Amino acid sequence: MMCWGLLRQLAPAFVAASLALPAGAQDWATRDVCDIQELAVFPEALSPLPLETLEHQANDIPNGIGRFWQISAPNGAVSHLWGTYHSSNRYILDLPDQVLDQIEAARLVALEIDPTFRTRAEVYKTAQQTGRYRPAGTSFQFADLGLPDQIELWVRDRMDAIGWGASSADYLTLGALAELLLWSPCDDFDGGIIPDQDSYIQTRARIAGVPILGLEPSDRLHRHLNHPDNQGLARAMIAVYGAYLAPVADWKPMASHMALYRQGRIAVSMVADAAFVEQTLGNEGSALYAQLNDYLLIERNYGFVEAATDALEQGGAFIGVGAYHIPGAEGVVDLLRAQGYRVERVPLPGEGVE
């Protein structure tokens, strides 16, 4: 589903490394299911709600259309904002020429994280998987989270499929488990080989000699979720991303979200995603989804804007964050406007075309 694509940039190097291991479950995620045959919106596959209902709800979300935006600081400095989709699918890597031109001409490219290592100590810390395991002798069991039985089954299957083993759901920290679930089973075929869109942007910047700014530390997510005060948030994230593991029969759900993305209809994708999660998780679904997005989107949006301020004041910045971060009253566009920036949509070919 769409949130996999839009949030996977948080996943650290240890996730990609795990995908090199043999798969043992997730048998539904075959190449036939994962390879899109036609990029189009298939309403019956998109959401349990009618497309007309989704579009009506999306109309209430500010800045719900558009992936590319120009930012003008009060001092006249100009930068650009791009809504990314964290997938290696060919339709997602096919960036518009206007976007590629701005990446290569940028003074600086800012992404959600910079997953490259600065020091040998950082390499060692990641290799040791610090903060990934519970203390020896822990009595925790995944069932203690009190999530639906099908979520536990899907999560354990996922851990088995990427080589950690079904029992790892009991001994990994909540932060580590949540990070591992950020990776879609359909991305297993490309993991560590073909870059997702964010990594592709970073690669283009590297070739052009443009420096990278990480808008937050690459290990922030698992550290945040491992804090004792954030156990409820970690539970919400595991529940929502566990719901995304629901087996699908074909490629049409993924194709629909990618088509909406290419059309710039981000808000429609967002409300479709919410409807799917709420249906899959039942009575608690709405509350869990809201709790997760309060952090993953809203809280982090404020942090992104703060981290980008110096770069925006200097101008020439290309900022890429997941497309779900852009719309909304507390989305990046409106937060920038509240700080005195002029933010204008840059229309792209194919956007707005249904």
Short mmCIF file of C-alpha atoms in Angstrom, two decimals:
data_model
loop_
_atom_site.label_atom_id
_atom_site.label_comp_id
_atom_site.label_asym_id
_atom_site.label_seq_id
_atom_site.Cartn_x
_atom_site.Cartn_y
_atom_site.Cartn_z
CA MET A 1 0.00 0.00 0.00
CA MET A 2 0.93 3.65 -0.32
CA CYS A 3 2.38 4.27 3.13
CA TRP A 4 5.05 1.67 2.45
CA GLY A 5 6.14 3.71 -0.51
CA LEU A 6 6.04 7.03 1.25
CA LEU A 7 7.69 6.17 4.52
CA ARG A 8 10.31 3.57 3.72
CA GLN A 9 13.10 6.15 3.58
CA LEU A 10 13.30 5.80 7.37
CA ALA A 11 14.57 2.22 7.06
CA PRO A 12 18.28 1.88 7.96
CA ALA A 13 20.97 -0.21 6.37
CA PHE A 14 20.26 -3.29 8.46
CA VAL A 15 16.86 -3.64 6.77
CA ALA A 16 18.37 -3.80 3.29
CA ALA A 17 20.97 -6.26 4.48
CA SER A 18 18.31 -8.60 5.85
CA LEU A 19 16.60 -8.81 2.47
CA ALA A 20 19.56 -10.65 1.00
CA LEU A 21 18.54 -13.67 3.08
CA PRO A 22 16.29 -16.45 1.72
CA ALA A 23 12.55 -15.83 1.87
CA GLY A 24 10.41 -18.34 3.74
CA ALA A 25 6.92 -16.84 3.86
CA GLN A 26 4.88 -14.07 2.26
CA ASP A 27 4.18 -16.46 -0.56
CA TRP A 28 1.48 -14.19 -1.97
CA ALA A 29 4.09 -11.52 -2.89
CA THR A 30 5.15 -13.02 -6.20
CA ARG A 31 6.53 -11.19 -9.21
CA ASP A 32 3.13 -11.58 -10.89
CA VAL A 33 1.51 -9.72 -7.98
CA CYS A 34 4.26 -7.12 -7.66
CA ASP A 35 5.00 -6.27 -11.30
CA ILE A 36 2.53 -3.62 -12.45
CA GLN A 37 1.02 -4.37 -15.84
CA GLU A 38 -0.93 -1.14 -16.24
CA LEU A 39 -0.50 2.14 -14.36
CA ALA A 40 -4.07 3.23 -13.67
CA VAL A 41 -6.49 3.82 -10.82
CA PHE A 42 -8.65 0.76 -10.22
CA PRO A 43 -11.36 1.98 -7.80
CA GLU A 44 -12.42 -1.52 -6.71
CA ALA A 45 -8.82 -2.31 -5.72
CA LEU A 46 -7.99 1.06 -4.19
CA SER A 47 -10.26 1.25 -1.17
CA PRO A 48 -13.37 -0.17 0.50
CA LEU A 49 -14.93 3.27 -0.12
CA PRO A 50 -16.19 4.49 -3.52
CA LEU A 51 -13.75 6.70 -5.43
CA GLU A 52 -16.28 9.55 -5.36
CA THR A 53 -16.29 9.41 -1.55
CA LEU A 54 -12.50 9.45 -1.43
CA GLU A 55 -12.35 12.45 -3.76
CA HIS A 56 -14.93 14.30 -1.67
CA GLN A 57 -12.90 13.70 1.50
CA ALA A 58 -9.69 14.66 -0.26
CA ASN A 59 -11.15 18.03 -1.23
CA ASP A 60 -11.07 18.99 2.45
CA ILE A 61 -7.28 18.49 2.68
CA PRO A 62 -5.28 21.64 1.84
CA ASN A 63 -2.60 21.32 -0.85
CA GLY A 64 -3.82 17.84 -1.70
CA ILE A 65 -2.80 18.05 -5.36
CA GLY A 66 0.79 18.38 -6.52
CA ARG A 67 4.22 16.88 -5.94
CA PHE A 68 6.51 19.77 -6.89
CA TRP A 69 6.57 23.19 -5.24
CA GLN A 70 8.69 26.33 -5.43
CA ILE A 71 9.63 27.96 -2.13
CA SER A 72 10.54 31.65 -1.99
CA ALA A 73 12.05 32.95 1.25
CA PRO A 74 11.25 36.49 2.48
CA ASN A 75 14.74 37.53 1.33
CA GLY A 76 14.00 36.31 -2.20
CA ALA A 77 16.02 33.08 -2.05
CA VAL A 78 14.38 30.31 -4.09
CA SER A 79 14.31 26.58 -3.33
CA HIS A 80 12.14 23.60 -4.31
CA LEU A 81 10.09 20.97 -2.50
CA TRP A 82 9.42 17.52 -3.94
CA GLY A 83 7.08 14.85 -2.58
CA THR A 84 8.86 11.52 -2.87
CA TYR A 85 7.58 7.96 -3.07
CA HIS A 86 9.96 5.52 -1.42
CA SER A 87 9.83 2.77 -4.02
CA SER A 88 12.16 1.33 -6.64
CA ASN A 89 9.32 0.74 -9.11
CA ARG A 90 10.17 2.01 -12.58
CA TYR A 91 7.14 4.31 -12.63
CA ILE A 92 8.43 5.96 -9.47
CA LEU A 93 12.04 6.27 -10.59
CA ASP A 94 10.95 7.98 -13.83
CA LEU A 95 11.29 11.52 -12.50
CA PRO A 96 10.11 14.54 -14.52
CA ASP A 97 12.81 16.50 -16.32
CA GLN A 98 12.00 19.62 -14.27
CA VAL A 99 12.72 17.71 -11.09
CA LEU A 100 15.95 16.18 -12.35
CA ASP A 101 17.13 19.62 -13.50
CA GLN A 102 16.56 21.10 -10.04
CA ILE A 103 18.34 18.21 -8.30
CA GLU A 104 21.46 18.62 -10.40
CA ALA A 105 21.43 22.43 -10.22
CA ALA A 106 20.83 22.53 -6.46
CA ARG A 107 23.26 23.99 -3.98
CA LEU A 108 22.11 21.33 -1.50
CA VAL A 109 19.70 18.37 -1.50
CA ALA A 110 17.81 17.75 1.75
CA LEU A 111 16.14 14.38 2.32
CA GLU A 112 14.36 12.88 5.31
CA ILE A 113 17.56 11.12 6.28
CA ASP A 114 21.05 10.70 4.93
CA PRO A 115 21.63 6.94 5.31
CA THR A 116 25.31 7.11 4.39
CA PHE A 117 27.91 6.82 7.14
CA ARG A 118 30.16 9.70 8.17
CA THR A 119 32.55 7.78 10.39
CA ARG A 120 33.85 4.27 10.94
CA ALA A 121 32.15 4.38 14.34
CA GLU A 122 28.77 4.80 12.64
CA VAL A 123 29.47 1.78 10.44
CA TYR A 124 30.35 -0.28 13.51
CA LYS A 125 27.29 0.85 15.46
CA THR A 126 24.96 -0.20 12.66
CA ALA A 127 26.77 -3.50 12.14
CA GLN A 128 26.34 -4.27 15.84
CA GLN A 129 22.61 -3.46 15.52
CA THR A 130 22.65 -1.39 18.67
CA GLY A 131 19.20 -1.02 20.19
CA ARG A 132 17.69 -3.80 18.08
CA TYR A 133 17.43 -6.59 20.66
CA ARG A 134 15.63 -6.91 23.97
CA PRO A 135 17.73 -7.77 27.04
CA ALA A 136 18.44 -11.45 27.59
CA GLY A 137 15.77 -13.17 29.63
CA THR A 138 12.97 -10.85 28.60
CA SER A 139 9.47 -12.26 29.05
CA PHE A 140 7.95 -10.17 26.26
CA GLN A 141 5.85 -11.92 23.63
CA PHE A 142 4.39 -10.25 20.54
CA ALA A 143 0.95 -11.29 21.75
CA ASP A 144 1.43 -8.89 24.69
CA LEU A 145 0.72 -6.01 22.29
CA GLY A 146 -2.90 -7.14 22.12
CA LEU A 147 -3.23 -6.77 18.36
CA PRO A 148 -5.56 -8.88 16.19
CA ASP A 149 -4.40 -12.45 15.64
CA GLN A 150 -4.12 -11.92 11.88
CA ILE A 151 -1.68 -9.03 12.45
CA GLU A 152 0.53 -11.27 14.56
CA LEU A 153 0.41 -13.96 11.88
CA TRP A 154 1.32 -11.53 9.09
CA VAL A 155 4.14 -9.93 11.11
CA ARG A 156 5.66 -13.28 12.05
CA ASP A 157 5.39 -14.41 8.43
CA ARG A 158 7.15 -11.22 7.36
CA MET A 159 10.00 -11.70 9.81
CA ASP A 160 10.40 -15.27 8.58
CA ALA A 161 10.33 -14.14 4.94
CA ILE A 162 13.26 -11.76 5.37
CA GLY A 163 15.40 -14.18 7.32
CA TRP A 164 14.97 -13.02 10.90
CA GLY A 165 12.69 -15.91 11.83
CA ALA A 166 9.11 -15.83 13.04
CA SER A 167 10.21 -15.77 16.68
CA SER A 168 12.16 -12.53 16.19
CA ALA A 169 8.91 -10.63 16.81
CA ASP A 170 9.37 -11.63 20.45
CA TYR A 171 12.99 -10.56 20.96
CA LEU A 172 13.45 -7.52 18.71
CA THR A 173 12.78 -4.14 20.30
CA LEU A 174 9.59 -2.45 19.15
CA GLY A 175 11.62 0.15 17.28
CA ALA A 176 13.60 -2.46 15.38
CA LEU A 177 10.48 -4.47 14.56
CA ALA A 178 8.66 -1.36 13.33
CA GLU A 179 11.58 -0.41 11.07
CA LEU A 180 11.69 -3.86 9.51
CA LEU A 181 8.01 -3.59 8.64
CA LEU A 182 8.60 -0.42 6.63
CA TRP A 183 9.80 -2.49 3.69
CA SER A 184 7.10 -3.80 1.36
CA PRO A 185 7.29 -7.50 0.37
CA CYS A 186 7.18 -6.35 -3.25
CA ASP A 187 10.44 -4.46 -2.70
CA ASP A 188 12.22 -7.68 -1.71
CA PHE A 189 12.98 -8.38 -5.36
CA ASP A 190 15.00 -5.15 -5.69
CA GLY A 191 16.28 -4.75 -2.13
CA GLY A 192 19.90 -3.64 -2.05
CA ILE A 193 20.09 -3.63 -5.86
CA ILE A 194 17.79 -1.00 -7.38
CA PRO A 195 17.54 2.26 -5.37
CA ASP A 196 14.24 3.61 -4.16
CA GLN A 197 13.35 7.10 -5.34
CA ASP A 198 15.00 8.84 -2.39
CA SER A 199 18.22 6.93 -2.89
CA TYR A 200 18.02 7.63 -6.60
CA ILE A 201 17.74 11.36 -5.87
CA GLN A 202 20.73 11.08 -3.56
CA THR A 203 22.65 9.22 -6.24
CA ARG A 204 21.90 11.92 -8.83
CA ALA A 205 23.05 14.52 -6.32
CA ARG A 206 26.25 12.58 -5.64
CA ILE A 207 27.06 12.39 -9.34
CA ALA A 208 26.47 16.14 -9.67
CA GLY A 209 28.60 16.88 -6.60
CA VAL A 210 25.67 18.28 -4.60
CA PRO A 211 25.93 17.80 -0.81
CA ILE A 212 23.17 16.03 1.14
CA LEU A 213 21.44 17.25 4.28
CA GLY A 214 19.55 14.73 6.41
CA LEU A 215 16.53 16.45 7.96
CA GLU A 216 16.66 14.06 10.89
CA PRO A 217 19.15 11.46 12.18
CA SER A 218 18.91 8.14 10.38
CA ASP A 219 18.45 6.24 13.67
CA ARG A 220 15.82 8.57 15.10
CA LEU A 221 12.84 6.30 14.47
CA HIS A 222 13.97 3.22 16.35
CA ARG A 223 15.42 5.32 19.18
CA HIS A 224 12.13 7.20 19.49
CA LEU A 225 10.01 4.07 19.43
CA ASN A 226 12.25 2.28 21.93
CA HIS A 227 11.73 4.99 24.56
CA PRO A 228 9.49 3.71 27.36
CA ASP A 229 7.15 6.67 26.94
CA ASN A 230 6.51 5.76 23.29
CA GLN A 231 5.40 2.13 23.62
CA GLY A 232 1.88 3.06 22.54
CA LEU A 233 3.18 4.79 19.42
CA ALA A 234 5.37 1.78 18.59
CA ARG A 235 2.35 -0.49 18.98
CA ALA A 236 0.36 1.73 16.61
CA MET A 237 3.11 1.64 14.00
CA ILE A 238 3.46 -2.14 14.17
CA ALA A 239 -0.31 -2.49 13.88
CA VAL A 240 -0.62 -0.21 10.85
CA TYR A 241 2.35 -1.67 9.00
CA GLY A 242 1.21 -5.13 9.97
CA ALA A 243 -2.09 -4.32 8.27
CA TYR A 244 -0.22 -3.47 5.07
CA LEU A 245 0.96 -7.11 5.01
CA ALA A 246 -2.56 -8.30 4.21
CA PRO A 247 -2.29 -10.61 1.19
CA VAL A 248 -3.44 -9.19 -2.15
CA ALA A 249 -4.43 -11.07 -5.29
CA ASP A 250 -2.78 -8.85 -7.90
CA TRP A 251 -0.89 -5.65 -8.66
CA LYS A 252 -3.91 -3.36 -8.95
CA PRO A 253 -3.85 -1.84 -5.41
CA MET A 254 -0.21 -0.80 -5.81
CA ALA A 255 -0.80 0.39 -9.36
CA SER A 256 -3.70 2.55 -8.16
CA HIS A 257 -1.65 4.34 -5.52
CA MET A 258 1.25 4.86 -7.90
CA ALA A 259 -1.10 6.23 -10.54
CA LEU A 260 -2.57 8.67 -8.02
CA TYR A 261 0.96 9.72 -7.11
CA ARG A 262 1.94 10.32 -10.72
CA GLN A 263 -1.27 12.31 -11.18
CA GLY A 264 -0.36 14.42 -8.15
CA ARG A 265 -3.55 13.35 -6.36
CA ILE A 266 -1.82 12.86 -3.04
CA ALA A 267 -4.81 13.58 -0.81
CA VAL A 268 -6.95 10.96 -2.57
CA SER A 269 -4.22 8.40 -1.91
CA MET A 270 -4.08 9.47 1.73
CA VAL A 271 -7.78 9.01 2.42
CA ALA A 272 -7.80 5.68 0.53
CA ASP A 273 -4.92 4.51 2.70
CA ALA A 274 -6.74 5.53 5.87
CA ALA A 275 -9.90 3.70 4.81
CA PHE A 276 -7.93 0.51 4.12
CA VAL A 277 -6.16 0.57 7.50
CA GLU A 278 -9.33 1.31 9.43
CA GLN A 279 -11.16 -1.55 7.74
CA THR A 280 -8.28 -4.00 8.27
CA LEU A 281 -7.70 -3.17 11.94
CA GLY A 282 -11.35 -2.95 12.92
CA ASN A 283 -12.60 -0.95 15.91
CA GLU A 284 -9.17 0.28 16.97
CA GLY A 285 -8.00 1.08 13.44
CA SER A 286 -8.96 4.75 13.33
CA ALA A 287 -7.29 5.55 16.66
CA LEU A 288 -4.11 3.63 15.81
CA TYR A 289 -3.82 5.30 12.42
CA ALA A 290 -4.32 8.76 13.91
CA GLN A 291 -1.79 8.10 16.68
CA LEU A 292 0.81 6.99 14.16
CA ASN A 293 0.29 9.93 11.82
CA ASP A 294 0.46 12.43 14.67
CA TYR A 295 4.09 11.41 14.93
CA LEU A 296 5.16 10.14 11.50
CA LEU A 297 3.61 13.03 9.63
CA ILE A 298 2.67 15.98 11.82
CA GLU A 299 5.41 15.99 14.47
CA ARG A 300 8.08 15.19 11.93
CA ASN A 301 6.78 17.88 9.56
CA TYR A 302 7.59 20.52 12.14
CA GLY A 303 11.05 19.00 12.54
CA PHE A 304 11.64 18.96 8.78
CA VAL A 305 10.75 22.63 8.42
CA GLU A 306 12.99 23.61 11.32
CA ALA A 307 15.89 21.54 9.99
CA ALA A 308 15.53 23.06 6.51
CA THR A 309 15.32 26.71 7.62
CA ASP A 310 18.98 27.65 7.15
CA ALA A 311 19.09 26.00 3.73
CA LEU A 312 15.91 27.78 2.64
CA GLU A 313 17.24 31.15 3.76
CA GLN A 314 20.30 30.62 1.58
CA GLY A 315 18.25 29.29 -1.35
CA GLY A 316 19.15 26.73 -3.97
CA ALA A 317 17.89 23.85 -1.83
CA PHE A 318 16.06 20.83 -3.22
CA ILE A 319 14.00 19.28 -0.41
CA GLY A 320 12.58 15.80 -0.86
CA VAL A 321 10.19 14.35 1.72
CA GLY A 322 7.50 11.69 1.42
CA ALA A 323 4.52 13.02 -0.51
CA TYR A 324 2.15 12.49 2.44
CA HIS A 325 4.13 15.15 4.31
CA ILE A 326 3.07 17.87 1.86
CA PRO A 327 -0.74 18.21 2.19
CA GLY A 328 -2.78 19.18 5.23
CA ALA A 329 -3.16 22.06 7.63
CA GLU A 330 0.06 20.87 9.31
CA GLY A 331 1.68 19.65 6.14
CA VAL A 332 5.03 21.02 5.03
CA VAL A 333 3.52 23.49 2.53
CA ASP A 334 1.29 25.23 5.07
CA LEU A 335 3.96 25.11 7.78
CA LEU A 336 6.36 26.89 5.44
CA ARG A 337 3.73 29.48 4.58
CA ALA A 338 3.15 30.09 8.28
CA GLN A 339 6.89 30.86 8.57
CA GLY A 340 6.60 33.56 5.93
CA TYR A 341 7.66 31.60 2.83
CA ARG A 342 5.77 31.81 -0.43
CA VAL A 343 5.09 28.28 -1.62
CA GLU A 344 3.63 27.75 -5.09
CA ARG A 345 2.82 24.53 -6.87
CA VAL A 346 4.84 23.74 -10.00
CA PRO A 347 2.49 21.77 -12.33
CA LEU A 348 4.00 18.72 -13.97
CA PRO A 349 3.00 16.81 -17.12
CA GLY A 350 0.32 14.22 -16.34
CA GLU A 351 -0.74 15.74 -13.06
CA GLY A 352 -4.48 16.20 -12.64
CA VAL A 353 -5.18 13.69 -15.42
CA GLU A 354 -7.44 10.87 -14.24
#
